[in-house]
Amino acid sequence: MRSRPSPPQEIELKLEVAPSELETVLAHPLLAEKSHGARSQTLHSTYFDTPDHALRQAGISLRVRRDGEQRIQTIKAARRPSSVAVARSEWEHDVESDSPDYALAKDTALEPFLEHSDRIAPVFHVTTERKLRDIAYADSVIEVAADSSTIQGSERTTYFGELELELKDGTAAELFQLALSLSTAAPLRLSFKTKAERGYEAASGEQPTRIKAAPVVLKRKMTSAAAFQVIAVSCLQHLMANEAIVRRVPEADAVHQMRVALRRLRAAMTLFKAVVEDVRRDPIRAELKWMANVLGEARDLDVYIATVLEPARDRYGTDPSYQSLLAEYQKRRDRAYEVAQEAVSSPRFITGVLKTAAWIEAGEWREGSGKAARKLRDQPVAMLADEELGRRWKKIIKRGRHLVELDPDERHQVRIEIKKLRYATEFFDSLFKGGGAKKRKRKALSALEALQETLGELNDIAVGGHMDASPMADVIHWEQMTRVDSLLTDATEHYQKLASLEPYWRS
């Protein structure tokens, strides 16, 4: 079998910006004074796919872009992300018309679909007013493209602004340094969404209500530093995908997924604590905690209403005091979601995410001097996974041995440790596939999930006791308290099952 040539790579950082703020960003001294080759373009792009969007499902985009009389066919193939800066395989060719030339798709990601090329047709159109300039920044040359775009799909037309920083020469790290400098002019929101993805949304009219985390794929010989970046980028993608939903509408499930993404990222920073140690690590973790907390009240109120107040309707639905209590909490929840929506649109949140991305990609931890630091970074992730999973497993077994005697706060800490172990298990899932690891892992996750859920119910009851001091709230809380003994019995059984299992990561 003949080998394919290595495709050229593009590395770019996408930043979403309000169209009205594009000129403000372009007026930044770095762009106004240190750029050269300023030029403008009006780009007309048509994206193609099959009726069932087979190319999209394969991570491929096919477009023909017209710039004046020039037409360029571009094929892009998304790769599993290992970096915040987008890295994609890309093939470009001049073409004669607004339709694809499939003869040019040989030895590209599109080649396997060519036998069905008769089914490929236009899906949506993008018109972009682009302002370009090249920046000599530090030791890099970076192309800055400010785009004001209109997407015409079959279901709707959308508008958006975007700043793309494409590395022409130098280091990806300096992309972030430039982005952070430009963010002083206007909020620049980290974006992983391509124009193609925006176009498919306009074409389908679909509005997602939540997006779960994608699986993380690691290799056993991958360095711990590289593995952390893969995991952290996955968490950021998960966060920003749901952030886009929450900005549109304060959807409860999307808010919950944002909190999950933030918890996963903080858990990853704890797992790789020694690897990513530098002066920015703890301030970054603190800012991520602020983000999670500002989203937390809405979620806590949602859970309390759904698990405590709503089930009490059958018994107290006609009682005016119950009606008043429920209405008050619904009002508090609605306001909490408004606060969450305001928070994700705030400069603090937007800049905090960008700083986090810059730290993941270019933090001092990546270049820390000293033999010990290099050894930690270069250690195969399989070794770190074995150590961390074992340590966390032992900690849970030790702390959970006397669940009944623990106070609510101590039980809650056990639950947090379980959650961290579950996240670690998800992160390292691809490292332990052989032998009986898969079966043992399934049993372990089942036991961990059951114990976490039961401890979560116990914690909800404990928290509910502090939610309100009204007589009706007290009545409902004491009803909940009657469940505690039964839940503790269940928790003990789940713990014993967990403690009897053999750790799955050991061969």
PDB file of N, CA and C in Angstrom, residues 10-92:
ATOM      1  N   GLU A  10      -2.314  23.835   9.147  1.00  0.00           N
ATOM      2  CA  GLU A  10      -2.521  25.229   9.519  1.00  0.00           C
ATOM      3  C   GLU A  10      -2.738  25.268  11.026  1.00  0.00           C
ATOM      4  N   ILE A  11      -2.156  26.255  11.659  1.00  0.00           N
ATOM      5  CA  ILE A  11      -2.343  26.433  13.099  1.00  0.00           C
ATOM      6  C   ILE A  11      -2.902  27.819  13.305  1.00  0.00           C
ATOM      7  N   GLU A  12      -4.117  27.877  13.832  1.00  0.00           N
ATOM      8  CA  GLU A  12      -4.749  29.166  14.023  1.00  0.00           C
ATOM      9  C   GLU A  12      -5.533  29.190  15.321  1.00  0.00           C
ATOM     10  N   LEU A  13      -5.681  30.381  15.833  1.00  0.00           N
ATOM     11  CA  LEU A  13      -6.445  30.594  17.057  1.00  0.00           C
ATOM     12  C   LEU A  13      -7.688  31.376  16.685  1.00  0.00           C
ATOM     13  N   LYS A  14      -8.853  30.819  17.022  1.00  0.00           N
ATOM     14  CA  LYS A  14     -10.114  31.472  16.702  1.00  0.00           C
ATOM     15  C   LYS A  14     -10.644  32.219  17.919  1.00  0.00           C
ATOM     16  N   LEU A  15     -11.057  33.453  17.695  1.00  0.00           N
ATOM     17  CA  LEU A  15     -11.584  34.286  18.763  1.00  0.00           C
ATOM     18  C   LEU A  15     -12.875  34.934  18.286  1.00  0.00           C
ATOM     19  N   GLU A  16     -13.943  34.658  18.986  1.00  0.00           N
ATOM     20  CA  GLU A  16     -15.227  35.265  18.629  1.00  0.00           C
ATOM     21  C   GLU A  16     -15.302  36.673  19.210  1.00  0.00           C
ATOM     22  N   VAL A  17     -15.799  37.599  18.420  1.00  0.00           N
ATOM     23  CA  VAL A  17     -15.900  38.989  18.855  1.00  0.00           C
ATOM     24  C   VAL A  17     -17.164  39.577  18.244  1.00  0.00           C
ATOM     25  N   ALA A  18     -17.815  40.461  18.968  1.00  0.00           N
ATOM     26  CA  ALA A  18     -19.008  41.109  18.448  1.00  0.00           C
ATOM     27  C   ALA A  18     -18.643  41.863  17.165  1.00  0.00           C
ATOM     28  N   PRO A  19     -19.429  41.742  16.085  1.00  0.00           N
ATOM     29  CA  PRO A  19     -19.106  42.446  14.834  1.00  0.00           C
ATOM     30  C   PRO A  19     -18.879  43.938  15.036  1.00  0.00           C
ATOM     31  N   SER A  20     -19.618  44.524  15.973  1.00  0.00           N
ATOM     32  CA  SER A  20     -19.473  45.959  16.223  1.00  0.00           C
ATOM     33  C   SER A  20     -18.141  46.313  16.881  1.00  0.00           C
ATOM     34  N   GLU A  21     -17.431  45.295  17.428  1.00  0.00           N
ATOM     35  CA  GLU A  21     -16.164  45.540  18.118  1.00  0.00           C
ATOM     36  C   GLU A  21     -14.945  45.279  17.229  1.00  0.00           C
ATOM     37  N   LEU A  22     -15.159  44.789  16.014  1.00  0.00           N
ATOM     38  CA  LEU A  22     -14.026  44.444  15.161  1.00  0.00           C
ATOM     39  C   LEU A  22     -13.129  45.646  14.875  1.00  0.00           C
ATOM     40  N   GLU A  23     -13.727  46.788  14.566  1.00  0.00           N
ATOM     41  CA  GLU A  23     -12.924  47.972  14.265  1.00  0.00           C
ATOM     42  C   GLU A  23     -12.146  48.439  15.491  1.00  0.00           C
ATOM     43  N   THR A  24     -12.733  48.257  16.674  1.00  0.00           N
ATOM     44  CA  THR A  24     -12.041  48.620  17.909  1.00  0.00           C
ATOM     45  C   THR A  24     -10.782  47.773  18.085  1.00  0.00           C
ATOM     46  N   VAL A  25     -10.908  46.480  17.799  1.00  0.00           N
ATOM     47  CA  VAL A  25      -9.749  45.598  17.911  1.00  0.00           C
ATOM     48  C   VAL A  25      -8.685  45.977  16.879  1.00  0.00           C
ATOM     49  N   LEU A  26      -9.113  46.249  15.673  1.00  0.00           N
ATOM     50  CA  LEU A  26      -8.159  46.603  14.618  1.00  0.00           C
ATOM     51  C   LEU A  26      -7.443  47.916  14.897  1.00  0.00           C
ATOM     52  N   ALA A  27      -8.049  48.760  15.751  1.00  0.00           N
ATOM     53  CA  ALA A  27      -7.411  50.036  16.099  1.00  0.00           C
ATOM     54  C   ALA A  27      -6.379  49.877  17.208  1.00  0.00           C
ATOM     55  N   HIS A  28      -6.236  48.666  17.752  1.00  0.00           N
ATOM     56  CA  HIS A  28      -5.236  48.433  18.793  1.00  0.00           C
ATOM     57  C   HIS A  28      -3.855  48.781  18.235  1.00  0.00           C
ATOM     58  N   PRO A  29      -3.007  49.433  19.041  1.00  0.00           N
ATOM     59  CA  PRO A  29      -1.680  49.842  18.546  1.00  0.00           C
ATOM     60  C   PRO A  29      -0.876  48.718  17.903  1.00  0.00           C
ATOM     61  N   LEU A  30      -0.997  47.500  18.428  1.00  0.00           N
ATOM     62  CA  LEU A  30      -0.238  46.393  17.842  1.00  0.00           C
ATOM     63  C   LEU A  30      -0.629  46.139  16.393  1.00  0.00           C
ATOM     64  N   LEU A  31      -1.897  46.388  16.075  1.00  0.00           N
ATOM     65  CA  LEU A  31      -2.363  46.161  14.716  1.00  0.00           C
ATOM     66  C   LEU A  31      -2.280  47.418  13.866  1.00  0.00           C
ATOM     67  N   ALA A  32      -2.482  48.561  14.511  1.00  0.00           N
ATOM     68  CA  ALA A  32      -2.487  49.816  13.769  1.00  0.00           C
ATOM     69  C   ALA A  32      -1.087  50.283  13.407  1.00  0.00           C
ATOM     70  N   GLU A  33      -0.105  49.944  14.253  1.00  0.00           N
ATOM     71  CA  GLU A  33       1.239  50.497  14.071  1.00  0.00           C
ATOM     72  C   GLU A  33       2.275  49.468  13.634  1.00  0.00           C
ATOM     73  N   LYS A  34       2.091  48.202  13.975  1.00  0.00           N
ATOM     74  CA  LYS A  34       3.146  47.216  13.723  1.00  0.00           C
ATOM     75  C   LYS A  34       2.785  46.216  12.625  1.00  0.00           C
ATOM     76  N   SER A  35       1.728  46.483  11.892  1.00  0.00           N
ATOM     77  CA  SER A  35       1.326  45.552  10.855  1.00  0.00           C
ATOM     78  C   SER A  35       1.799  46.027   9.491  1.00  0.00           C
ATOM     79  N   HIS A  36       1.770  45.114   8.553  1.00  0.00           N
ATOM     80  CA  HIS A  36       2.099  45.474   7.175  1.00  0.00           C
ATOM     81  C   HIS A  36       1.263  44.598   6.247  1.00  0.00           C
ATOM     82  N   GLY A  37       1.170  45.034   5.021  1.00  0.00           N
ATOM     83  CA  GLY A  37       0.397  44.261   4.050  1.00  0.00           C
ATOM     84  C   GLY A  37      -1.088  44.269   4.331  1.00  0.00           C
ATOM     85  N   ALA A  38      -1.625  45.380   4.900  1.00  0.00           N
ATOM     86  CA  ALA A  38      -3.058  45.456   5.177  1.00  0.00           C
ATOM     87  C   ALA A  38      -3.840  45.350   3.872  1.00  0.00           C
ATOM     88  N   ARG A  39      -4.880  44.528   3.871  1.00  0.00           N
ATOM     89  CA  ARG A  39      -5.689  44.333   2.678  1.00  0.00           C
ATOM     90  C   ARG A  39      -7.084  43.897   3.070  1.00  0.00           C
ATOM     91  N   SER A  40      -8.011  44.050   2.162  1.00  0.00           N
ATOM     92  CA  SER A  40      -9.407  43.682   2.416  1.00  0.00           C
ATOM     93  C   SER A  40      -9.871  42.704   1.348  1.00  0.00           C
ATOM     94  N   GLN A  41     -10.798  41.859   1.745  1.00  0.00           N
ATOM     95  CA  GLN A  41     -11.361  40.877   0.817  1.00  0.00           C
ATOM     96  C   GLN A  41     -12.857  40.735   1.064  1.00  0.00           C
ATOM     97  N   THR A  42     -13.575  40.450   0.004  1.00  0.00           N
ATOM     98  CA  THR A  42     -14.958  40.005   0.123  1.00  0.00           C
ATOM     99  C   THR A  42     -14.988  38.576  -0.380  1.00  0.00           C
ATOM    100  N   LEU A  43     -15.243  37.652   0.517  1.00  0.00           N
ATOM    101  CA  LEU A  43     -15.148  36.222   0.216  1.00  0.00           C
ATOM    102  C   LEU A  43     -16.539  35.602   0.140  1.00  0.00           C
ATOM    103  N   HIS A  44     -16.775  34.860  -0.913  1.00  0.00           N
ATOM    104  CA  HIS A  44     -18.039  34.147  -1.086  1.00  0.00           C
ATOM    105  C   HIS A  44     -17.727  32.651  -1.074  1.00  0.00           C
ATOM    106  N   SER A  45     -18.167  31.972  -0.050  1.00  0.00           N
ATOM    107  CA  SER A  45     -17.829  30.551   0.118  1.00  0.00           C
ATOM    108  C   SER A  45     -19.076  29.691   0.052  1.00  0.00           C
ATOM    109  N   THR A  46     -18.986  28.612  -0.697  1.00  0.00           N
ATOM    110  CA  THR A  46     -20.055  27.620  -0.747  1.00  0.00           C
ATOM    111  C   THR A  46     -19.509  26.313  -0.188  1.00  0.00           C
ATOM    112  N   TYR A  47     -20.243  25.755   0.768  1.00  0.00           N
ATOM    113  CA  TYR A  47     -19.846  24.497   1.402  1.00  0.00           C
ATOM    114  C   TYR A  47     -20.703  23.365   0.852  1.00  0.00           C
ATOM    115  N   PHE A  48     -20.074  22.226   0.649  1.00  0.00           N
ATOM    116  CA  PHE A  48     -20.726  21.092  -0.003  1.00  0.00           C
ATOM    117  C   PHE A  48     -20.745  19.874   0.912  1.00  0.00           C
ATOM    118  N   ASP A  49     -21.789  19.061   0.737  1.00  0.00           N
ATOM    119  CA  ASP A  49     -21.900  17.803   1.483  1.00  0.00           C
ATOM    120  C   ASP A  49     -22.973  16.949   0.843  1.00  0.00           C
ATOM    121  N   THR A  50     -23.090  15.730   1.325  1.00  0.00           N
ATOM    122  CA  THR A  50     -24.166  14.841   0.886  1.00  0.00           C
ATOM    123  C   THR A  50     -25.441  15.199   1.637  1.00  0.00           C
ATOM    124  N   PRO A  51     -26.594  14.711   1.184  1.00  0.00           N
ATOM    125  CA  PRO A  51     -27.853  15.018   1.888  1.00  0.00           C
ATOM    126  C   PRO A  51     -27.856  14.580   3.346  1.00  0.00           C
ATOM    127  N   ASP A  52     -27.153  13.497   3.649  1.00  0.00           N
ATOM    128  CA  ASP A  52     -27.097  13.016   5.030  1.00  0.00           C
ATOM    129  C   ASP A  52     -25.858  13.523   5.776  1.00  0.00           C
ATOM    130  N   HIS A  53     -25.175  14.508   5.181  1.00  0.00           N
ATOM    131  CA  HIS A  53     -24.013  15.160   5.816  1.00  0.00           C
ATOM    132  C   HIS A  53     -22.923  14.157   6.193  1.00  0.00           C
ATOM    133  N   ALA A  54     -22.617  13.276   5.253  1.00  0.00           N
ATOM    134  CA  ALA A  54     -21.590  12.261   5.507  1.00  0.00           C
ATOM    135  C   ALA A  54     -20.211  12.884   5.704  1.00  0.00           C
ATOM    136  N   LEU A  55     -19.910  13.962   4.986  1.00  0.00           N
ATOM    137  CA  LEU A  55     -18.610  14.610   5.144  1.00  0.00           C
ATOM    138  C   LEU A  55     -18.481  15.215   6.530  1.00  0.00           C
ATOM    139  N   ARG A  56     -19.533  15.871   6.968  1.00  0.00           N
ATOM    140  CA  ARG A  56     -19.497  16.471   8.312  1.00  0.00           C
ATOM    141  C   ARG A  56     -19.260  15.403   9.367  1.00  0.00           C
ATOM    142  N   GLN A  57     -19.963  14.275   9.231  1.00  0.00           N
ATOM    143  CA  GLN A  57     -19.810  13.210  10.220  1.00  0.00           C
ATOM    144  C   GLN A  57     -18.399  12.644  10.222  1.00  0.00           C
ATOM    145  N   ALA A  58     -17.709  12.746   9.102  1.00  0.00           N
ATOM    146  CA  ALA A  58     -16.335  12.252   9.018  1.00  0.00           C
ATOM    147  C   ALA A  58     -15.317  13.325   9.389  1.00  0.00           C
ATOM    148  N   GLY A  59     -15.789  14.505   9.783  1.00  0.00           N
ATOM    149  CA  GLY A  59     -14.882  15.576  10.171  1.00  0.00           C
ATOM    150  C   GLY A  59     -14.227  16.273   8.994  1.00  0.00           C
ATOM    151  N   ILE A  60     -14.899  16.234   7.837  1.00  0.00           N
ATOM    152  CA  ILE A  60     -14.347  16.820   6.618  1.00  0.00           C
ATOM    153  C   ILE A  60     -15.214  17.988   6.171  1.00  0.00           C
ATOM    154  N   SER A  61     -14.578  19.057   5.734  1.00  0.00           N
ATOM    155  CA  SER A  61     -15.328  20.143   5.108  1.00  0.00           C
ATOM    156  C   SER A  61     -14.787  20.360   3.704  1.00  0.00           C
ATOM    157  N   LEU A  62     -15.695  20.648   2.794  1.00  0.00           N
ATOM    158  CA  LEU A  62     -15.361  20.899   1.388  1.00  0.00           C
ATOM    159  C   LEU A  62     -16.008  22.213   0.988  1.00  0.00           C
ATOM    160  N   ARG A  63     -15.185  23.142   0.543  1.00  0.00           N
ATOM    161  CA  ARG A  63     -15.748  24.433   0.127  1.00  0.00           C
ATOM    162  C   ARG A  63     -15.036  24.918  -1.125  1.00  0.00           C
ATOM    163  N   VAL A  64     -15.751  25.786  -1.846  1.00  0.00           N
ATOM    164  CA  VAL A  64     -15.153  26.565  -2.924  1.00  0.00           C
ATOM    165  C   VAL A  64     -15.358  28.022  -2.562  1.00  0.00           C
ATOM    166  N   ARG A  65     -14.252  28.753  -2.478  1.00  0.00           N
ATOM    167  CA  ARG A  65     -14.299  30.157  -2.061  1.00  0.00           C
ATOM    168  C   ARG A  65     -13.919  31.046  -3.245  1.00  0.00           C
ATOM    169  N   ARG A  66     -14.740  32.071  -3.474  1.00  0.00           N
ATOM    170  CA  ARG A  66     -14.462  33.022  -4.547  1.00  0.00           C
ATOM    171  C   ARG A  66     -14.013  34.346  -3.956  1.00  0.00           C
ATOM    172  N   ASP A  67     -12.871  34.816  -4.433  1.00  0.00           N
ATOM    173  CA  ASP A  67     -12.320  36.111  -4.037  1.00  0.00           C
ATOM    174  C   ASP A  67     -12.039  36.869  -5.330  1.00  0.00           C
ATOM    175  N   GLY A  68     -12.962  37.752  -5.717  1.00  0.00           N
ATOM    176  CA  GLY A  68     -12.845  38.403  -7.011  1.00  0.00           C
ATOM    177  C   GLY A  68     -13.035  37.375  -8.109  1.00  0.00           C
ATOM    178  N   GLU A  69     -12.040  37.233  -8.985  1.00  0.00           N
ATOM    179  CA  GLU A  69     -12.112  36.245 -10.062  1.00  0.00           C
ATOM    180  C   GLU A  69     -11.463  34.920  -9.677  1.00  0.00           C
ATOM    181  N   GLN A  70     -10.771  34.905  -8.546  1.00  0.00           N
ATOM    182  CA  GLN A  70     -10.073  33.686  -8.129  1.00  0.00           C
ATOM    183  C   GLN A  70     -10.995  32.777  -7.348  1.00  0.00           C
ATOM    184  N   ARG A  71     -10.904  31.496  -7.644  1.00  0.00           N
ATOM    185  CA  ARG A  71     -11.682  30.492  -6.913  1.00  0.00           C
ATOM    186  C   ARG A  71     -10.718  29.445  -6.356  1.00  0.00           C
ATOM    187  N   ILE A  72     -10.887  29.144  -5.076  1.00  0.00           N
ATOM    188  CA  ILE A  72     -10.018  28.170  -4.410  1.00  0.00           C
ATOM    189  C   ILE A  72     -10.876  27.086  -3.779  1.00  0.00           C
ATOM    190  N   GLN A  73     -10.531  25.851  -4.100  1.00  0.00           N
ATOM    191  CA  GLN A  73     -11.185  24.701  -3.471  1.00  0.00           C
ATOM    192  C   GLN A  73     -10.364  24.289  -2.254  1.00  0.00           C
ATOM    193  N   THR A  74     -11.034  24.144  -1.117  1.00  0.00           N
ATOM    194  CA  THR A  74     -10.349  23.779   0.122  1.00  0.00           C
ATOM    195  C   THR A  74     -11.020  22.559   0.741  1.00  0.00           C
ATOM    196  N   ILE A  75     -10.204  21.601   1.077  1.00  0.00           N
ATOM    197  CA  ILE A  75     -10.654  20.417   1.817  1.00  0.00           C
ATOM    198  C   ILE A  75      -9.948  20.443   3.160  1.00  0.00           C
ATOM    199  N   LYS A  76     -10.718  20.353   4.232  1.00  0.00           N
ATOM    200  CA  LYS A  76     -10.130  20.333   5.573  1.00  0.00           C
ATOM    201  C   LYS A  76     -10.589  19.083   6.306  1.00  0.00           C
ATOM    202  N   ALA A  77      -9.675  18.517   7.056  1.00  0.00           N
ATOM    203  CA  ALA A  77      -9.990  17.335   7.855  1.00  0.00           C
ATOM    204  C   ALA A  77      -9.635  17.615   9.297  1.00  0.00           C
ATOM    205  N   ALA A  78     -10.635  17.592  10.152  1.00  0.00           N
ATOM    206  CA  ALA A  78     -10.398  17.839  11.575  1.00  0.00           C
ATOM    207  C   ALA A  78      -9.648  16.663  12.165  1.00  0.00           C
ATOM    208  N   ARG A  79      -8.716  16.961  13.050  1.00  0.00           N
ATOM    209  CA  ARG A  79      -8.003  15.924  13.794  1.00  0.00           C
ATOM    210  C   ARG A  79      -8.392  16.032  15.254  1.00  0.00           C
ATOM    211  N   ARG A  80      -8.269  14.930  15.968  1.00  0.00           N
ATOM    212  CA  ARG A  80      -8.587  14.949  17.391  1.00  0.00           C
ATOM    213  C   ARG A  80      -7.716  16.004  18.065  1.00  0.00           C
ATOM    214  N   PRO A  81      -8.330  16.963  18.777  1.00  0.00           N
ATOM    215  CA  PRO A  81      -7.560  18.104  19.266  1.00  0.00           C
ATOM    216  C   PRO A  81      -6.551  17.728  20.348  1.00  0.00           C
ATOM    217  N   SER A  82      -5.357  18.273  20.205  1.00  0.00           N
ATOM    218  CA  SER A  82      -4.351  18.140  21.254  1.00  0.00           C
ATOM    219  C   SER A  82      -3.831  19.514  21.629  1.00  0.00           C
ATOM    220  N   SER A  83      -4.416  20.539  21.031  1.00  0.00           N
ATOM    221  CA  SER A  83      -3.954  21.900  21.246  1.00  0.00           C
ATOM    222  C   SER A  83      -5.141  22.837  21.198  1.00  0.00           C
ATOM    223  N   VAL A  84      -5.059  23.940  21.945  1.00  0.00           N
ATOM    224  CA  VAL A  84      -6.106  24.955  21.902  1.00  0.00           C
ATOM    225  C   VAL A  84      -6.120  25.615  20.534  1.00  0.00           C
ATOM    226  N   ALA A  85      -4.922  25.907  20.003  1.00  0.00           N
ATOM    227  CA  ALA A  85      -4.841  26.437  18.652  1.00  0.00           C
ATOM    228  C   ALA A  85      -5.248  25.332  17.682  1.00  0.00           C
ATOM    229  N   VAL A  86      -6.165  25.657  16.778  1.00  0.00           N
ATOM    230  CA  VAL A  86      -6.706  24.656  15.873  1.00  0.00           C
ATOM    231  C   VAL A  86      -5.614  24.152  14.937  1.00  0.00           C
ATOM    232  N   ALA A  87      -5.505  22.843  14.825  1.00  0.00           N
ATOM    233  CA  ALA A  87      -4.569  22.244  13.869  1.00  0.00           C
ATOM    234  C   ALA A  87      -5.355  21.277  12.999  1.00  0.00           C
ATOM    235  N   ARG A  88      -5.358  21.538  11.692  1.00  0.00           N
ATOM    236  CA  ARG A  88      -6.140  20.709  10.788  1.00  0.00           C
ATOM    237  C   ARG A  88      -5.327  20.390   9.545  1.00  0.00           C
ATOM    238  N   SER A  89      -5.638  19.240   8.972  1.00  0.00           N
ATOM    239  CA  SER A  89      -5.069  18.920   7.678  1.00  0.00           C
ATOM    240  C   SER A  89      -5.841  19.696   6.622  1.00  0.00           C
ATOM    241  N   GLU A  90      -5.118  20.257   5.642  1.00  0.00           N
ATOM    242  CA  GLU A  90      -5.770  21.149   4.685  1.00  0.00           C
ATOM    243  C   GLU A  90      -5.144  20.977   3.302  1.00  0.00           C
ATOM    244  N   TRP A  91      -6.010  20.927   2.281  1.00  0.00           N
ATOM    245  CA  TRP A  91      -5.568  20.833   0.892  1.00  0.00           C
ATOM    246  C   TRP A  91      -6.262  21.932   0.091  1.00  0.00           C
ATOM    247  N   GLU A  92      -5.500  22.766  -0.581  1.00  0.00           N
ATOM    248  CA  GLU A  92      -6.059  23.867  -1.357  1.00  0.00           C
ATOM    249  C   GLU A  92      -5.591  23.798  -2.809  1.00  0.00           C
TER     250      GLU A  92
END
